[in-house]
mmCIF file of C-alpha atoms in Angstrom:
data_model
loop_
_atom_site.group_PDB
_atom_site.id
_atom_site.type_symbol
_atom_site.label_atom_id
_atom_site.label_comp_id
_atom_site.label_asym_id
_atom_site.label_seq_id
_atom_site.Cartn_x
_atom_site.Cartn_y
_atom_site.Cartn_z
ATOM 1 C CA MET S 176 20.491 193.277 163.008
ATOM 2 C CA SER S 177 18.003 191.450 165.268
ATOM 3 C CA ARG S 178 18.851 188.073 166.751
ATOM 4 C CA ARG S 179 16.167 186.386 164.647
ATOM 5 C CA ALA S 180 17.414 187.944 161.412
ATOM 6 C CA LEU S 181 21.010 187.028 162.278
ATOM 7 C CA THR S 182 20.058 183.409 162.932
ATOM 8 C CA ALA S 183 18.138 183.284 159.626
ATOM 9 C CA ALA S 184 21.133 184.663 157.736
ATOM 10 C CA ARG S 185 23.457 182.141 159.372
ATOM 11 C CA LEU S 186 21.190 179.235 158.490
ATOM 12 C CA ALA S 187 20.765 180.487 154.924
ATOM 13 C CA SER S 188 24.538 180.597 154.448
ATOM 14 C CA GLN S 189 24.727 176.846 155.046
ATOM 15 C CA VAL S 190 22.969 176.257 151.719
ATOM 16 C CA TRP S 191 26.366 176.743 150.027
ATOM 17 C CA LEU S 192 27.406 173.330 151.360
ATOM 18 C CA LEU S 193 25.209 171.822 148.648
ATOM 19 C CA VAL S 194 28.081 172.396 146.166
ATOM 20 C CA LEU S 195 29.685 169.333 147.752
ATOM 21 C CA VAL S 196 26.981 167.057 146.335
ATOM 22 C CA TRP S 197 28.543 166.806 142.852
ATOM 23 C CA PRO S 198 32.093 165.707 143.836
ATOM 24 C CA LEU S 199 30.706 163.320 146.467
ATOM 25 C CA TRP S 200 28.191 161.754 144.059
ATOM 26 C CA THR S 201 30.882 161.302 141.434
ATOM 27 C CA ALA S 202 33.311 159.673 143.878
ATOM 28 C CA PHE S 203 30.749 157.342 145.504
ATOM 29 C CA ARG S 204 29.967 155.750 142.138
ATOM 30 C CA THR S 205 33.476 154.255 141.812
ATOM 31 C CA ALA S 206 35.118 154.285 145.279
ATOM 32 C CA GLY S 207 35.350 151.300 147.575
ATOM 33 C CA PRO S 208 33.948 151.121 151.116
ATOM 34 C CA ALA S 209 37.191 152.183 152.841
ATOM 35 C CA GLU S 210 37.691 155.088 150.462
ATOM 36 C CA VAL S 211 34.074 156.159 150.876
ATOM 37 C CA ALA S 212 34.490 156.146 154.662
ATOM 38 C CA LEU S 213 37.619 158.305 154.383
ATOM 39 C CA ILE S 214 35.900 160.719 151.983
ATOM 40 C CA VAL S 215 32.870 161.016 154.279
ATOM 41 C CA ALA S 216 35.071 161.674 157.321
ATOM 42 C CA LEU S 217 37.156 164.346 155.578
ATOM 43 C CA THR S 218 34.078 165.960 154.046
ATOM 44 C CA CYS S 219 32.361 166.112 157.454
ATOM 45 C CA VAL S 220 35.423 167.828 158.930
ATOM 46 C CA PHE S 221 35.491 170.265 155.999
ATOM 47 C CA ALA S 222 31.755 171.026 156.221
ATOM 48 C CA PHE S 223 31.769 171.365 160.017
ATOM 49 C CA CYS S 224 34.726 173.762 159.975
ATOM 50 C CA TRP S 225 33.221 175.822 157.170
ATOM 51 C CA ALA S 226 29.863 176.080 158.979
ATOM 52 C CA ARG S 227 31.595 177.014 162.246
ATOM 53 C CA VAL S 228 33.679 179.762 160.640
ATOM 54 C CA MET S 229 30.689 181.242 158.797
ATOM 55 C CA TRP S 230 28.507 181.107 161.922
ATOM 56 C CA ARG S 231 31.086 183.037 163.924
ATOM 57 C CA VAL S 232 31.943 185.535 161.191
ATOM 58 C CA MET S 233 28.297 186.389 160.565
ATOM 59 C CA GLY S 234 27.902 187.138 164.255
ATOM 60 C CA VAL S 235 30.157 189.297 166.380
ATOM 61 C CA GLY S 236 33.207 187.059 166.554
ATOM 62 C CA GLY S 237 36.170 186.694 164.237
ATOM 63 C CA PRO S 238 37.150 183.512 162.436
ATOM 64 C CA ASP S 239 38.229 180.485 164.456
ATOM 65 C CA LEU S 240 41.793 179.992 163.182
ATOM 66 C CA ARG S 241 41.834 176.375 164.335
ATOM 67 C CA SER S 242 38.751 175.667 162.242
ATOM 68 C CA VAL S 243 40.307 177.485 159.288
ATOM 69 C CA ALA S 244 43.429 175.331 159.555
ATOM 70 C CA LEU S 245 41.377 172.100 159.763
ATOM 71 C CA LEU S 246 39.280 173.184 156.786
ATOM 72 C CA LEU S 247 42.314 173.871 154.607
ATOM 73 C CA GLY S 248 43.932 170.582 155.667
ATOM 74 C CA SER S 249 40.832 168.521 154.895
ATOM 75 C CA ALA S 250 40.373 170.351 151.578
ATOM 76 C CA ALA S 251 43.945 169.493 150.574
ATOM 77 C CA ALA S 252 43.460 165.845 151.576
ATOM 78 C CA LEU S 253 40.330 165.550 149.416
ATOM 79 C CA TYR S 254 42.053 166.626 146.162
ATOM 80 C CA PRO S 255 43.492 163.165 145.403
ATOM 81 C CA LEU S 256 40.274 161.445 146.502
ATOM 82 C CA LEU S 257 37.701 163.572 144.633
ATOM 83 C CA GLY S 258 39.803 164.850 141.721
ATOM 84 C CA ALA S 259 38.589 167.439 139.217
ATOM 85 C CA PRO S 260 35.006 167.810 140.596
ATOM 86 C CA TRP S 261 36.514 168.820 143.934
ATOM 87 C CA ALA S 262 38.801 171.352 142.247
ATOM 88 C CA TYR S 263 35.824 172.799 140.362
ATOM 89 C CA THR S 264 33.683 173.271 143.487
ATOM 90 C CA SER S 265 35.756 173.439 146.667
ATOM 91 C CA TYR S 266 37.259 176.863 145.938
ATOM 92 C CA VAL S 267 33.802 178.439 146.389
ATOM 93 C CA LEU S 268 33.862 177.475 150.070
ATOM 94 C CA VAL S 269 37.606 177.822 150.593
ATOM 95 C CA ILE S 270 37.734 181.391 149.282
ATOM 96 C CA SER S 271 34.750 182.419 151.430
ATOM 97 C CA VAL S 272 36.709 181.281 154.500
ATOM 98 C CA LEU S 273 39.947 182.892 153.357
ATOM 99 C CA GLY S 274 38.061 186.172 152.925
ATOM 100 C CA THR S 275 37.545 186.375 156.663
ATOM 101 C CA LEU S 276 41.307 186.549 157.315
ATOM 102 C CA ARG S 277 43.559 189.582 157.210
ATOM 103 C CA PRO S 278 44.196 190.940 153.688
ATOM 104 C CA VAL S 279 47.782 189.685 153.485
ATOM 105 C CA PHE S 280 46.793 186.128 154.477
ATOM 106 C CA PHE S 281 43.768 186.286 152.198
ATOM 107 C CA ALA S 282 45.886 187.293 149.197
ATOM 108 C CA ALA S 283 48.462 184.571 149.871
ATOM 109 C CA GLY S 284 45.773 181.938 150.380
ATOM 110 C CA LEU S 285 43.987 183.006 147.202
ATOM 111 C CA VAL S 286 47.148 182.636 145.099
ATOM 112 C CA VAL S 287 47.877 179.194 146.565
ATOM 113 C CA THR S 288 44.285 178.084 145.984
ATOM 114 C CA MET S 289 44.403 179.248 142.358
ATOM 115 C CA VAL S 290 47.680 177.434 141.679
ATOM 116 C CA VAL S 291 46.597 174.195 143.373
ATOM 117 C CA ASN S 292 43.188 174.063 141.678
ATOM 118 C CA VAL S 293 44.558 174.779 138.204
ATOM 119 C CA ALA S 294 47.329 172.217 138.721
ATOM 120 C CA VAL S 295 44.833 169.540 139.829
ATOM 121 C CA LEU S 296 42.559 170.242 136.858
ATOM 122 C CA ILE S 297 45.422 170.058 134.382
ATOM 123 C CA ALA S 298 46.707 166.853 136.036
ATOM 124 C CA HIS S 299 43.254 165.291 135.461
ATOM 125 C CA GLY S 300 43.252 166.220 131.792
ATOM 126 C CA GLU S 301 41.093 169.360 132.053
ATOM 127 C CA GLY S 302 42.662 171.595 129.426
ATOM 128 C CA PHE S 303 40.075 174.389 129.219
ATOM 129 C CA VAL S 304 40.667 175.927 132.685
ATOM 130 C CA TRP S 305 41.695 179.540 132.001
ATOM 131 C CA TRP S 306 38.353 180.760 133.315
ATOM 132 C CA VAL S 307 38.811 179.131 136.745
ATOM 133 C CA PRO S 308 41.304 181.738 138.112
ATOM 134 C CA LEU S 309 39.094 184.488 136.695
ATOM 135 C CA VAL S 310 36.014 183.168 138.508
ATOM 136 C CA MET S 311 38.036 182.732 141.694
ATOM 137 C CA ALA S 312 39.259 186.337 141.470
ATOM 138 C CA LEU S 313 35.690 187.581 140.992
ATOM 139 C CA GLU S 314 34.491 185.551 143.958
ATOM 140 C CA ALA S 315 37.388 186.861 146.049
ATOM 141 C CA GLY S 316 36.303 190.441 145.308
ATOM 142 C CA ALA S 317 32.703 189.643 146.227
ATOM 143 C CA VAL S 318 33.764 187.955 149.465
ATOM 144 C CA ARG S 319 35.935 190.897 150.519
ATOM 145 C CA GLY S 320 33.053 193.244 149.726
ATOM 146 C CA MET S 321 30.670 191.236 151.912
ATOM 147 C CA VAL S 322 33.218 191.092 154.746
ATOM 148 C CA HIS S 323 33.646 194.850 154.514
ATOM 149 C CA MET S 324 29.865 195.268 154.598
ATOM 150 C CA ARG S 325 29.696 193.054 157.670
ATOM 151 C CA ASP S 326 32.333 195.206 159.379
ATOM 152 C CA LEU S 327 30.360 198.343 158.510
ATOM 153 C CA ILE S 328 27.150 196.831 159.895
ATOM 154 C CA MET S 329 28.923 195.885 163.109
ATOM 155 C CA GLU S 330 30.408 199.383 163.368
ATOM 156 C CA LEU S 331 26.970 200.861 162.772
ATOM 157 C CA GLY S 332 25.564 198.663 165.513
ATOM 158 C CA ARG S 333 28.247 199.812 167.948
ATOM 159 C CA ALA S 334 27.679 203.443 166.938
ATOM 160 C CA ARG S 335 23.931 203.053 167.441
ATOM 161 C CA ALA S 336 24.447 201.491 170.863
ATOM 162 C CA GLU S 337 26.803 204.314 171.830
ATOM 163 C CA SER S 338 24.337 206.892 170.515
ATOM 164 C CA GLU S 339 21.558 205.349 172.595
ATOM 165 C CA ARG S 340 23.813 205.332 175.662
ATOM 166 C CA LEU S 341 24.719 208.985 175.161
ATOM 167 C CA ALA S 342 21.065 209.895 174.593
ATOM 168 C CA VAL S 343 20.135 208.269 177.909
ATOM 169 C CA GLU S 344 23.037 210.017 179.650
ATOM 170 C CA ASN S 345 22.106 213.395 178.148
ATOM 171 C CA GLU S 346 18.499 212.899 179.176
ATOM 172 C CA ARG S 347 19.606 212.155 182.723
ATOM 173 C CA LEU S 348 21.717 215.310 182.781
ATOM 174 C CA ARG S 349 18.868 217.347 181.294
ATOM 175 C CA PHE S 350 16.412 216.060 183.855
ATOM 176 C CA ALA S 351 18.851 216.686 186.723
ATOM 177 C CA ARG S 352 19.451 220.223 185.450
ATOM 178 C CA ASP S 353 15.734 220.904 185.041
ATOM 179 C CA LEU S 354 14.970 219.501 188.473
ATOM 180 C CA HIS S 355 17.638 221.691 190.032
ATOM 181 C CA ASP S 356 16.360 224.768 188.217
ATOM 182 C CA ILE S 357 12.758 224.028 189.124
ATOM 183 C CA LEU S 358 13.232 223.218 192.796
ATOM 184 C CA GLY S 359 16.066 225.625 193.567
ATOM 185 C CA HIS S 360 13.913 228.720 193.164
ATOM 186 C CA THR S 361 10.759 227.388 194.773
ATOM 187 C CA LEU S 362 12.535 225.875 197.778
ATOM 188 C CA THR S 363 14.416 229.123 198.326
ATOM 189 C CA SER S 364 11.099 231.003 198.234
ATOM 190 C CA ILE S 365 9.605 228.521 200.703
ATOM 191 C CA THR S 366 12.567 229.012 203.049
ATOM 192 C CA ILE S 367 12.283 232.787 202.980
ATOM 193 C CA ARG S 368 8.503 232.748 203.524
ATOM 194 C CA SER S 369 8.863 230.243 206.383
ATOM 195 C CA GLN S 370 11.510 232.372 208.090
ATOM 196 C CA LEU S 371 9.353 235.461 207.700
ATOM 197 C CA ALA S 372 6.309 233.648 209.076
ATOM 198 C CA ALA S 373 8.328 232.450 212.070
ATOM 199 C CA ARG S 374 9.399 236.025 212.870
ATOM 200 C CA LEU S 375 5.828 237.310 212.526
ATOM 201 C CA ALA S 376 4.154 234.481 214.430
ATOM 202 C CA GLU S 377 3.950 236.446 217.700
ATOM 203 C CA THR S 378 3.811 240.048 216.489
ATOM 204 C CA ASP S 379 1.541 239.676 213.448
ATOM 205 C CA PRO S 380 -0.224 236.283 213.426
ATOM 206 C CA ALA S 381 -2.437 237.253 210.485
ATOM 207 C CA ARG S 382 0.535 238.140 208.297
ATOM 208 C CA ALA S 383 2.324 234.957 209.419
ATOM 209 C CA ALA S 384 -0.715 232.881 208.422
ATOM 210 C CA GLU S 385 -0.766 234.660 205.069
ATOM 211 C CA GLU S 386 2.893 233.842 204.487
ATOM 212 C CA MET S 387 2.349 230.198 205.415
ATOM 213 C CA GLY S 388 -0.477 230.132 202.893
ATOM 214 C CA GLY S 389 2.048 231.369 200.375
ATOM 215 C CA VAL S 390 4.383 228.576 201.431
ATOM 216 C CA GLU S 391 1.636 226.048 200.752
ATOM 217 C CA ARG S 392 0.880 227.510 197.328
ATOM 218 C CA THR S 393 4.560 227.574 196.419
ATOM 219 C CA ALA S 394 4.989 223.971 197.557
ATOM 220 C CA ARG S 395 2.011 222.913 195.454
ATOM 221 C CA GLN S 396 3.438 224.791 192.461
ATOM 222 C CA ALA S 397 6.781 223.043 193.006
ATOM 223 C CA LEU S 398 5.003 219.693 192.994
ATOM 224 C CA ASP S 399 3.217 220.581 189.760
ATOM 225 C CA ASP S 400 6.499 221.719 188.210
ATOM 226 C CA VAL S 401 8.183 218.440 189.126
ATOM 227 C CA ARG S 402 5.299 216.498 187.611
ATOM 228 C CA ASP S 403 5.561 218.578 184.452
ATOM 229 C CA ALA S 404 9.313 217.957 184.305
ATOM 230 C CA VAL S 405 8.780 214.217 184.696
ATOM 231 C CA ALA S 406 6.182 214.326 181.940
ATOM 232 C CA GLY S 407 8.744 216.090 179.762
ATOM 233 C CA TYR S 408 6.701 219.047 178.606
ATOM 234 C CA ARG S 409 7.666 221.784 181.059
ATOM 235 C CA ALA S 410 7.945 225.172 179.266
ATOM 236 C CA VAL S 411 8.540 228.097 181.602
ATOM 237 C CA SER S 412 7.231 231.564 180.814
ATOM 238 C CA LEU S 413 9.441 234.660 180.991
ATOM 239 C CA PRO S 414 6.710 237.014 182.303
ATOM 240 C CA GLU S 415 5.762 234.392 184.898
ATOM 241 C CA GLU S 416 9.363 234.023 186.051
ATOM 242 C CA LEU S 417 9.809 237.797 186.265
ATOM 243 C CA GLY S 418 6.711 237.966 188.469
ATOM 244 C CA ASN S 419 7.975 235.132 190.650
ATOM 245 C CA ALA S 420 11.362 236.821 190.906
ATOM 246 C CA ARG S 421 9.826 240.105 192.027
ATOM 247 C CA ALA S 422 7.706 238.363 194.667
ATOM 248 C CA ALA S 423 10.615 236.338 196.022
ATOM 249 C CA LEU S 424 13.008 239.295 196.108
ATOM 250 C CA ASP S 425 10.421 241.484 197.811
ATOM 251 C CA LEU S 426 10.041 238.899 200.549
ATOM 252 C CA ALA S 427 13.809 238.927 201.082
ATOM 253 C CA GLY S 428 13.886 242.724 201.202
ATOM 254 C CA ILE S 429 15.682 243.058 197.877
ATOM 255 C CA ARG S 430 14.402 245.753 195.547
ATOM 256 C CA LEU S 431 14.041 244.608 191.930
ATOM 257 C CA THR S 432 14.129 246.892 188.905
ATOM 258 C CA VAL S 433 13.194 245.471 185.510
ATOM 259 C CA SER S 434 14.016 247.545 182.449
ATOM 260 C CA GLY S 435 14.194 247.102 178.718
ATOM 261 C CA ALA S 436 11.510 246.057 176.342
ATOM 262 C CA GLY S 437 11.034 244.670 172.902
ATOM 263 C CA PRO S 438 9.916 241.305 171.606
ATOM 264 C CA VAL S 439 11.979 238.352 172.790
ATOM 265 C CA PRO S 440 12.629 235.702 170.119
ATOM 266 C CA PRO S 441 9.896 233.079 170.666
ATOM 267 C CA GLY S 442 12.375 230.230 170.657
ATOM 268 C CA SER S 443 14.447 231.919 173.364
ATOM 269 C CA GLU S 444 11.741 232.910 175.859
ATOM 270 C CA SER S 445 11.896 229.642 177.765
ATOM 271 C CA LEU S 446 15.698 229.808 177.905
ATOM 272 C CA LEU S 447 15.665 233.373 179.287
ATOM 273 C CA ALA S 448 13.030 232.341 181.820
ATOM 274 C CA TRP S 449 15.368 229.610 183.094
ATOM 275 C CA VAL S 450 18.153 232.215 183.326
ATOM 276 C CA VAL S 451 15.966 234.512 185.429
ATOM 277 C CA ARG S 452 14.971 231.655 187.721
ATOM 278 C CA GLU S 453 18.534 230.410 188.339
ATOM 279 C CA ALA S 454 20.103 233.869 188.671
ATOM 280 C CA VAL S 455 17.468 235.191 191.072
ATOM 281 C CA THR S 456 17.726 232.012 193.137
ATOM 282 C CA ASN S 457 21.465 232.609 193.532
ATOM 283 C CA VAL S 458 20.884 236.271 194.440
ATOM 284 C CA LEU S 459 18.523 235.141 197.181
ATOM 285 C CA ARG S 460 20.859 232.452 198.472
ATOM 286 C CA HIS S 461 24.303 233.956 198.261
ATOM 287 C CA SER S 462 24.496 237.661 197.526
ATOM 288 C CA GLY S 463 23.315 239.550 200.605
ATOM 289 C CA ALA S 464 22.197 242.232 198.113
ATOM 290 C CA THR S 465 19.695 245.021 198.639
ATOM 291 C CA ARG S 466 19.165 245.849 194.951
ATOM 292 C CA CYS S 467 18.823 243.731 191.835
ATOM 293 C CA TRP S 468 18.453 244.847 188.218
ATOM 294 C CA ILE S 469 17.151 242.809 185.284
ATOM 295 C CA THR S 470 17.697 244.339 181.859
ATOM 296 C CA LEU S 471 15.970 242.818 178.847
ATOM 297 C CA GLY S 472 17.112 243.330 175.282
ATOM 298 C CA PRO S 473 15.889 241.935 171.959
ATOM 299 C CA ARG S 474 18.490 239.191 172.132
ATOM 300 C CA SER S 475 19.935 239.498 175.617
ATOM 301 C CA LEU S 476 19.229 239.363 179.322
ATOM 302 C CA GLU S 477 21.433 240.909 182.011
ATOM 303 C CA ILE S 478 21.029 240.459 185.764
ATOM 304 C CA THR S 479 23.120 242.453 188.252
ATOM 305 C CA ASP S 480 23.067 243.025 191.990
ATOM 306 C CA ASP S 481 24.873 245.100 194.614
ATOM 307 C CA GLY S 482 25.741 242.230 196.902
ATOM 308 C CA ARG S 483 29.069 240.644 197.753
ATOM 309 C CA ALA S 484 31.298 240.408 194.673
ATOM 310 C CA GLY S 485 31.441 236.851 193.404
ATOM 311 C CA ALA S 486 28.461 235.743 195.468
ATOM 312 C CA GLY S 487 25.446 236.862 193.525
ATOM 313 C CA ALA S 488 23.733 235.963 190.298
ATOM 314 C CA GLY S 489 26.451 233.675 189.080
ATOM 315 C CA PRO S 490 27.782 231.302 191.770
ATOM 316 C CA GLY S 491 25.951 228.130 192.665
ATOM 317 C CA THR S 492 25.721 224.587 191.381
ATOM 318 C CA GLY S 493 23.177 225.670 188.785
ATOM 319 C CA LEU S 494 25.537 227.994 186.890
ATOM 320 C CA LEU S 495 27.267 225.139 185.094
ATOM 321 C CA GLY S 496 23.947 223.618 184.062
ATOM 322 C CA LEU S 497 22.721 227.055 182.971
ATOM 323 C CA ALA S 498 25.831 227.591 180.863
ATOM 324 C CA GLU S 499 25.307 224.182 179.229
ATOM 325 C CA ARG S 500 21.677 225.031 178.506
ATOM 326 C CA VAL S 501 22.615 228.385 176.926
ATOM 327 C CA GLU S 502 25.437 226.858 174.881
ATOM 328 C CA ALA S 503 23.169 224.071 173.617
ATOM 329 C CA ALA S 504 20.760 226.742 172.358
ATOM 330 C CA GLY S 505 23.581 228.500 170.465
ATOM 331 C CA GLY S 506 23.906 231.401 172.915
ATOM 332 C CA THR S 507 26.670 232.745 175.133
ATOM 333 C CA LEU S 508 26.862 233.363 178.877
ATOM 334 C CA GLU S 509 29.147 235.785 180.708
ATOM 335 C CA ALA S 510 29.346 236.035 184.484
ATOM 336 C CA GLY S 511 31.658 237.822 186.884
ATOM 337 C CA ALA S 512 32.107 240.476 189.538
ATOM 338 C CA ARG S 513 31.302 244.118 188.737
ATOM 339 C CA GLN S 514 33.879 246.855 189.186
ATOM 340 C CA ALA S 515 31.298 248.864 191.111
ATOM 341 C CA GLY S 516 30.614 245.901 193.369
ATOM 342 C CA GLY S 517 28.142 243.073 193.180
ATOM 343 C CA TYR S 518 27.758 240.535 190.424
ATOM 344 C CA ARG S 519 26.746 240.562 186.767
ATOM 345 C CA LEU S 520 25.371 237.762 184.587
ATOM 346 C CA ARG S 521 24.659 238.353 180.899
ATOM 347 C CA VAL S 522 23.197 235.988 178.339
ATOM 348 C CA GLU S 523 23.066 236.484 174.575
ATOM 349 C CA VAL S 524 20.639 234.319 172.605
ATOM 350 C CA PRO S 525 20.540 233.567 168.854
#
């Protein structure tokens, strides 16, 4: 509920204080000045406490027990001063305050209020009062229902705030994962090309210049990828990533073999492209491999290498993010050392 709507609801609730007009009007017609002053003072205490309790309860706070105690005390003191009109009207406000207390205190207070009101009415010669406890019971049910609704609204508000917090946190994690996946591959490619250009600078200046041109293009592509990620619409292509992987592995002297065919599920192409990017980046960084194999299936992708066991396609800070990405899409990821040496990473998609 917005602050403006909450304030409007709080102010609207104060209209119920108008039920005090009848007992006050009746008493002022016959009471003396001193009695009128006492009635006004007690009624102001009663009204102030009732308004304070309702204002707090309709917000985020619980009832002010001190105000509840003052309200009940002033209500009791007004019975002998206002008589039957007070007994006919005051329970409307008293029960609404009692409804904000714990169920056991509410039930006890309701019984006491019923007994006191009926006794006062009978003492003032009101014989037809059987309906008063019935009306009080109905109001008590309505009050408890509204209190329960208020609790549900507050719980919904807390759940919505928590959901928004988690959405922001998940978006941060997603962006961090995407940024890692985007920059990890391209920066690794830039490093390899730069090292190659440095080695060729004296022996083959033309080839070195060509490699540095490749570094520039890769850096520009990385910048575009980051901009796309920030814009939130980055969708990588599997054929494009396979081409990038082959180019990067060739530069590092790693022979790539791609096998398998068949249509990849359209909804999984981007996911498999991310897998290729992260796995090949780790092969380049950690494996020391000379061969790498990528095997495509209708619903799977497997990447293996012949490098150091436990240091190839799987290790790296991106593996955890990759596993989260695959799991979120309903797939499974397996990674581990091969018996024949090297490393194996396999992903199954829905």
